[in-house]
Coordinates of C-alpha atoms in Angstrom, one line a residue:
X171 CA -14.5 87.8 -77.9
X172 CA -15.4 85.1 -79.7
X173 CA -11.5 84.8 -79.6
X174 CA -11.2 85.2 -75.9
X175 CA -14.5 82.5 -75.4
X176 CA -12.8 79.9 -77.3
X177 CA -9.5 80.4 -75.3
X178 CA -10.5 80.2 -71.8
X179 CA -12.6 77.0 -73.4
X180 CA -10.0 75.8 -74.3
X181 CA -8.2 76.4 -71.6
X182 CA -10.4 74.5 -68.9
X183 CA -10.6 71.5 -71.6
X184 CA -6.5 71.2 -70.8
X185 CA -6.8 71.9 -67.1
X186 CA -9.2 68.7 -66.6
X187 CA -7.2 67.1 -69.1
X188 CA -4.1 67.0 -66.7
X189 CA -5.3 66.9 -63.6
X190 CA -7.4 63.0 -65.3
X191 CA -3.6 61.9 -66.5
X192 CA -2.0 63.1 -63.9
X193 CA -1.0 60.1 -61.4
X194 CA -2.7 60.6 -57.7
X195 CA 0.5 60.9 -55.1
X196 CA -0.7 58.4 -51.8
X197 CA -0.5 61.4 -49.3
X198 CA -2.7 64.1 -51.6
X199 CA -5.7 61.6 -51.8
X200 CA -8.5 62.0 -49.5
X201 CA -9.7 58.8 -49.4
X202 CA -6.2 57.3 -48.6
X203 CA -6.9 57.0 -44.9
X204 CA -10.3 55.5 -45.0
X205 CA -9.0 52.8 -47.6
X206 CA -6.7 52.1 -45.1
X207 CA -8.8 51.5 -42.7
X208 CA -10.9 49.2 -44.8
X209 CA -7.8 46.9 -45.5
X210 CA -7.9 47.0 -41.8
X211 CA -11.3 44.9 -41.0
X212 CA -10.5 43.4 -44.5
X213 CA -7.3 41.7 -43.8
X214 CA -7.8 38.5 -41.9
X215 CA -4.6 36.1 -42.8
X216 CA -5.6 33.7 -39.5
X217 CA -8.5 31.6 -40.8
X218 CA -6.7 31.3 -44.4
X219 CA -3.2 30.3 -42.2
X220 CA -5.9 28.0 -40.1
X221 CA -7.2 26.3 -43.6
X222 CA -4.3 26.2 -45.1
X223 CA -3.0 24.5 -41.4
X224 CA -5.6 22.2 -41.7
X225 CA -5.1 21.6 -45.4
X226 CA -1.8 20.7 -44.8
X227 CA -2.4 18.5 -41.5
X228 CA -4.7 16.8 -44.3
X229 CA -2.5 16.3 -46.9
X230 CA 0.5 15.4 -44.5
X231 CA -2.3 12.6 -42.9
X232 CA -3.2 11.5 -46.8
X233 CA 0.3 11.4 -47.7
X234 CA 1.5 8.8 -44.7
X235 CA 2.9 11.9 -42.2
X236 CA 2.5 10.6 -39.1
X237 CA 0.9 12.7 -36.8
X238 CA 1.1 13.3 -32.5
X239 CA -1.9 10.5 -31.7
X240 CA -3.4 11.5 -27.8
X241 CA -3.1 9.6 -24.9
X242 CA -4.9 6.5 -25.4
X243 CA -7.8 5.8 -22.2
X244 CA -6.4 3.4 -19.9
X245 CA -9.1 0.8 -18.8
X246 CA -10.0 0.3 -15.9
X247 CA -8.7 -3.6 -13.9
X248 CA -11.1 -5.8 -13.5
X249 CA -10.7 -7.1 -9.6
X250 CA -12.3 -10.3 -10.0
X251 CA -8.9 -12.5 -10.1
X252 CA -7.7 -10.6 -6.9
X253 CA -10.9 -10.8 -4.5
X254 CA -10.6 -14.7 -5.4
X255 CA -7.3 -15.0 -4.8
X256 CA -8.4 -12.8 -1.1
X257 CA -10.7 -15.1 -0.1
X258 CA -8.9 -18.1 -0.8
X259 CA -6.0 -16.9 1.0
X260 CA -7.9 -15.7 3.3
X261 CA -9.8 -19.5 4.3
X262 CA -6.1 -20.9 3.8
X263 CA -4.7 -18.3 6.3
X264 CA -7.0 -19.7 9.1
X265 CA -6.9 -23.4 8.2
X266 CA -3.1 -23.6 8.5
X267 CA -3.5 -21.7 11.7
X268 CA -6.0 -24.7 13.1
X269 CA -3.7 -27.6 12.0
X270 CA -0.6 -25.6 13.3
X271 CA -2.3 -24.8 17.1
X272 CA -3.3 -28.8 16.7
X273 CA 0.1 -30.0 16.4
X274 CA 1.7 -27.2 18.0
X275 CA -0.7 -28.2 21.3
X276 CA 0.3 -31.9 20.6
X277 CA 3.8 -31.1 20.4
X278 CA 3.6 -29.7 24.4
X279 CA 2.4 -32.4 25.5
X280 CA 5.0 -35.1 24.2
X281 CA 7.4 -32.7 25.2
X282 CA 5.7 -32.9 28.5
X283 CA 6.1 -36.0 28.7
X284 CA 9.6 -36.8 27.5
X285 CA 10.9 -34.1 30.0
X286 CA 9.1 -35.7 33.0
X287 CA 10.6 -39.1 32.0
X288 CA 14.1 -37.7 31.8
X289 CA 14.3 -36.2 34.5
X290 CA 13.0 -39.3 37.1
X291 CA 15.8 -40.8 34.3
X292 CA 18.8 -38.2 35.3
X293 CA 18.1 -38.1 38.9
X294 CA 20.4 -39.0 41.7
X295 CA 23.4 -40.0 38.9
X296 CA 24.7 -36.4 38.8
X297 CA 25.5 -33.7 40.8
X298 CA 27.1 -30.2 41.4
X299 CA 30.7 -31.4 41.5
X300 CA 30.2 -33.2 38.3
X301 CA 28.3 -30.0 36.7
X302 CA 31.8 -27.9 38.9
X303 CA 34.3 -29.8 36.7
X304 CA 33.0 -30.1 33.5
X305 CA 32.9 -26.0 33.9
X306 CA 36.9 -26.0 34.8
X307 CA 38.0 -27.9 31.3
X308 CA 35.9 -25.1 29.6
X309 CA 38.1 -22.6 27.2
X310 CA 37.6 -18.6 28.1
X311 CA 36.0 -18.1 24.6
X312 CA 34.1 -21.1 25.1
X313 CA 32.9 -20.0 28.8
X314 CA 31.7 -16.6 27.5
X315 CA 30.4 -17.8 24.7
X316 CA 27.8 -20.0 26.7
X317 CA 27.6 -16.6 28.8
X318 CA 26.4 -15.0 25.8
X319 CA 23.8 -17.9 24.9
X320 CA 22.9 -17.8 28.5
X321 CA 21.6 -13.9 28.6
X322 CA 19.8 -14.4 25.6
X323 CA 18.0 -17.5 27.0
X324 CA 16.7 -15.4 29.4
X325 CA 16.5 -12.5 27.3
X326 CA 13.8 -14.7 24.9
X327 CA 12.0 -16.5 28.2
X328 CA 11.2 -12.8 28.9
X329 CA 9.1 -11.8 26.2
X330 CA 5.0 -12.9 26.5
X331 CA 4.0 -14.8 24.0
X332 CA 2.9 -12.1 21.7
X333 CA 6.6 -10.4 21.4
X334 CA 8.4 -14.1 20.8
X335 CA 5.8 -14.6 18.7
X336 CA 5.6 -10.8 16.2
X337 CA 9.2 -11.4 16.5
X338 CA 9.5 -13.2 13.3
X339 CA 7.6 -11.0 11.6
X340 CA 9.4 -8.0 12.6
X341 CA 12.5 -9.6 11.5
X342 CA 11.0 -10.8 8.1
X343 CA 10.4 -6.9 7.5
X344 CA 13.5 -5.9 8.8
X345 CA 15.6 -8.5 6.0
X346 CA 12.9 -6.5 3.5
X347 CA 14.1 -3.4 3.7
X348 CA 17.7 -4.7 3.2
X349 CA 16.5 -6.1 0.2
X350 CA 15.1 -2.5 -0.7
X351 CA 19.1 -0.9 -0.6
X352 CA 20.1 -3.6 -3.0
X353 CA 20.0 -1.9 -6.4
X354 CA 20.4 -5.0 -8.9
X355 CA 17.2 -6.6 -6.8
X356 CA 15.1 -3.0 -7.3
X357 CA 13.3 -4.4 -10.0
X358 CA 12.3 -7.5 -8.4
X359 CA 10.8 -5.3 -5.5
X360 CA 9.0 -3.4 -8.2
X361 CA 6.9 -6.2 -9.2
X362 CA 5.9 -8.3 -5.8
X363 CA 6.5 -6.1 -2.8
X364 CA 4.2 -3.6 -4.7
X365 CA 1.0 -3.5 -5.1
X366 CA -1.4 -1.8 -7.8
X367 CA -4.1 -2.8 -10.0
X368 CA -2.7 -2.0 -12.8
X369 CA 0.1 -4.3 -12.2
X370 CA 0.6 -7.0 -13.7
X371 CA 1.5 -9.6 -11.3
X372 CA -1.4 -8.5 -8.8
X373 CA -2.2 -11.6 -6.4
X374 CA 1.2 -12.3 -5.0
X375 CA 2.3 -8.6 -4.2
X376 CA -1.7 -8.9 -1.7
X377 CA 0.4 -10.9 0.7
X378 CA 4.3 -9.4 0.2
X379 CA 3.7 -5.7 -0.1
X380 CA 2.3 -6.3 3.8
X381 CA 5.9 -7.4 4.8
X382 CA 7.5 -4.6 2.3
X383 CA 8.8 -1.1 3.7
X384 CA 10.9 1.6 1.9
X385 CA 11.0 4.0 4.5
X386 CA 13.0 2.5 7.9
X387 CA 10.7 5.3 9.3
X388 CA 7.6 4.3 7.8
X389 CA 8.7 0.6 8.9
X390 CA 9.8 1.6 13.3
X391 CA 6.5 3.0 13.4
X392 CA 4.7 0.0 12.0
X393 CA 6.5 -2.6 14.1
X394 CA 6.6 -0.6 17.8
X395 CA 2.6 -0.1 17.4
X396 CA 2.2 -4.5 16.6
X397 CA 4.7 -5.0 19.5
X398 CA 2.9 -2.7 21.9
X399 CA -0.1 -4.3 21.0
X400 CA 1.3 -7.4 20.4
X401 CA 0.4 -9.0 24.5
X402 CA -2.6 -8.6 24.2
X403 CA -4.4 -9.7 20.6
X404 CA -2.0 -12.5 21.3
X405 CA -4.0 -13.3 25.3
X406 CA -7.1 -12.4 22.8
X407 CA -7.2 -14.5 20.0
X408 CA -3.9 -16.9 20.7
X409 CA -1.0 -17.3 18.5
X410 CA -2.6 -18.8 15.7
X411 CA -5.3 -17.1 15.2
X412 CA -3.4 -13.7 14.8
X413 CA -1.3 -14.3 12.6
X414 CA -4.2 -15.9 10.7
X415 CA -5.2 -12.5 11.5
X416 CA -3.2 -10.9 10.2
X417 CA -1.9 -12.3 7.3
X418 CA -5.8 -12.1 6.5
X419 CA -5.5 -8.8 7.4
X420 CA -3.0 -7.4 5.1
X421 CA -4.1 -9.1 2.5
X422 CA -8.1 -7.5 2.2
X423 CA -6.8 -3.8 3.7
X424 CA -4.8 -4.1 -0.4
X425 CA -7.3 -5.8 -1.7
X426 CA -10.1 -2.1 -0.5
X427 CA -6.9 -0.3 -2.1
X428 CA -7.1 -2.1 -5.3
X429 CA -11.4 -1.5 -5.2
X430 CA -11.0 2.6 -4.2
X431 CA -7.8 2.8 -7.1
X432 CA -9.9 0.9 -10.4
X433 CA -13.0 3.7 -9.1
X434 CA -10.9 6.6 -8.7
X435 CA -8.3 6.1 -11.5
X436 CA -5.3 6.7 -8.8
X437 CA -3.5 3.6 -9.4
X438 CA 0.2 4.2 -8.1
X439 CA 1.1 1.4 -6.2
X440 CA 1.5 0.6 -2.9
X441 CA 3.5 -1.1 0.5
X442 CA 3.4 -1.0 4.1
X443 CA 2.4 -3.5 7.1
X444 CA -0.2 -0.7 8.1
X445 CA -3.0 -2.5 7.1
X446 CA -2.6 -5.2 9.1
X447 CA -1.0 -3.8 12.2
X448 CA -4.6 -1.2 11.5
X449 CA -6.8 -4.7 11.9
X450 CA -4.2 -5.7 15.1
X451 CA -5.1 -2.1 16.0
X452 CA -9.3 -1.8 16.1
X453 CA -9.4 -5.0 17.4
X454 CA -8.1 -4.2 20.4
X455 CA -9.4 -0.8 21.0
X456 CA -12.5 -2.2 20.0
X457 CA -12.9 -4.9 22.8
X458 CA -11.0 -2.9 24.6
X459 CA -11.9 0.5 24.5
X460 CA -11.9 1.8 28.0
X461 CA -8.2 1.0 28.0
X462 CA -5.5 4.0 28.5
X463 CA -2.9 5.0 26.1
X464 CA -1.2 7.3 25.7
X465 CA 2.3 8.4 22.7
X466 CA 5.5 7.8 23.5
X467 CA 7.3 11.7 23.1
X468 CA 4.2 12.6 25.1
X469 CA 3.2 10.4 28.2
X470 CA 1.5 13.1 29.5
X471 CA -1.3 13.0 27.7
X472 CA -3.9 10.1 27.6
X473 CA -6.7 8.5 25.7
X474 CA -8.9 5.6 25.2
X475 CA -8.9 3.3 23.1
X476 CA -12.3 3.7 21.4
X477 CA -11.2 7.7 21.1
X478 CA -8.2 6.5 19.6
X479 CA -9.7 4.1 17.7
X480 CA -12.7 7.2 16.4
X481 CA -9.9 9.7 15.5
X482 CA -7.7 7.4 13.2
X483 CA -10.9 6.1 10.8
X484 CA -12.1 9.9 11.3
X485 CA -8.8 10.7 9.7
X486 CA -8.5 8.2 6.8
X487 CA -11.7 8.7 6.0
X488 CA -11.7 12.4 5.4
X489 CA -8.2 11.3 3.3
X490 CA -10.1 9.4 1.4
X491 CA -12.5 11.9 0.4
X492 CA -10.2 14.6 0.1
X493 CA -7.6 13.3 -2.1
X494 CA -5.1 12.8 0.0
X495 CA -1.7 10.7 -1.5
X496 CA -0.2 10.8 2.4
X497 CA -0.8 7.2 2.8
X498 CA -2.8 4.7 1.4
X499 CA -6.0 5.8 3.3
X500 CA -8.5 2.1 1.5
X501 CA -6.0 0.0 2.9
X502 CA -5.6 2.1 6.7
X503 CA -10.0 1.5 6.7
X504 CA -10.4 -1.9 4.5
X505 CA -7.9 -2.7 7.8
X506 CA -9.7 -1.6 10.7
X507 CA -12.7 -2.6 10.1
X508 CA -11.7 -5.9 9.3
X509 CA -10.4 -6.0 12.7
X510 CA -13.4 -5.0 14.2
X511 CA -15.4 -7.4 12.6
X512 CA -14.1 -10.4 13.5
X513 CA -13.5 -9.7 17.0
X514 CA -17.5 -9.2 16.6
X515 CA -18.8 -12.2 13.9
X516 CA -15.4 -13.2 12.4
X517 CA -14.5 -15.4 15.7
X518 CA -17.0 -16.4 15.6
X519 CA -18.3 -17.2 11.5
X520 CA -14.8 -19.4 11.2
X521 CA -12.4 -20.1 14.2
X522 CA -15.6 -21.9 15.9
X523 CA -16.4 -23.3 13.0
X524 CA -13.3 -25.2 12.7
X525 CA -13.4 -28.2 14.5
X526 CA -14.1 -30.8 11.1
X527 CA -11.0 -29.7 9.8
X528 CA -8.9 -30.5 12.3
X529 CA -11.0 -33.4 13.1
X530 CA -9.9 -35.0 9.6
X531 CA -6.2 -33.9 10.3
X532 CA -6.3 -36.2 13.4
X533 CA -8.0 -39.1 11.4
X534 CA -5.2 -38.1 8.8
X535 CA -2.3 -37.5 11.3
X536 CA -3.6 -41.1 13.7
X537 CA -5.5 -43.2 11.1
X538 CA -5.5 -45.9 14.1
X539 CA -6.2 -44.0 16.7
X540 CA -9.8 -42.7 17.8
X541 CA -9.1 -41.4 21.0
X542 CA -9.7 -37.8 22.6
X543 CA -7.5 -35.2 20.4
X544 CA -5.6 -32.3 22.1
X545 CA -7.2 -29.8 23.7
X546 CA -8.0 -26.0 22.0
X547 CA -5.2 -23.5 22.9
X548 CA -5.6 -19.8 23.1
X549 CA -8.3 -17.8 21.3
X550 CA -9.5 -21.9 20.9
X551 CA -12.4 -21.0 23.3
X552 CA -16.5 -20.3 23.0
X553 CA -14.9 -17.1 21.8
X554 CA -12.6 -14.2 22.3
X555 CA -11.2 -13.4 26.1
X556 CA -9.9 -9.9 27.0

């Protein structure tokens, strides 16, 4: 029995030793799944990688390796210089218009006197037989050329004073449009014939961009509206005053566009005569709000000029507030407001007070003459006439 108890004790001791010395297999380990679970929760390589990346970036920066930096913020442009240019250009435009009106009236008076003298001198000296013999001596080509010139002259004389005035503006816009199609002039056209407050050249494009169109449709639309309202605006203001208003409206509308672009940070370039044309349209519509207007493709649809002006101003206001970029809505609004303001107040504040300048110019041109000066032309009286 003692031997049996000793054998059993020895067998248990060897069994325990064998369990302690035998390597445990992971497949038989009852805690294997739990340990793997702990490993998954404790495994956080992303944090270590981020820390290692930060340390690498720091060391790379310290070592002088270039690291991409965020783009710098573009400072908002200052508009003091364009504002001074707008005021100065507007004043010079109306001053030059007053002098041009004086010279035009003086030239007309002198031409009328010369024609009267020439008619008196030629009476009875030549008859129809002389001109008949002269015509027969001409060649066929000379006769065709004279007939062509006569037709052009008849067409020109059939135009109104307003249509004759805007013909030069239309021709200048067409010439600038052709310049946009010349590849070697692209850089100069972008620099001087597009307006942007972020550009280095900001003052001169305020004038030149009012005669610049890149799209043919854009130019045709603007020039068509200008042609339609040219007779009314020139009869209202006169040729010289109209030119001053047109040029000033182009600069003022661009200044308003500069202000809105600088305030919103949308510093994209603009071009076109829409601001100046809107001033002409607004001046006519505000002075004659009951005039009937129509659409060229829908002649049966008619509306008053006052209604058209309200719709255009409302559309441009909505476009400015909503950030539409199809047109330069700020320039449209600037031109429209300038046109309304000028026929209501600007004529009295600017054009009626041109007399001292005209008197000074008269004294310079005719220092020995103290007589009367040429009278006032269209639009030079007490106020705009309808």
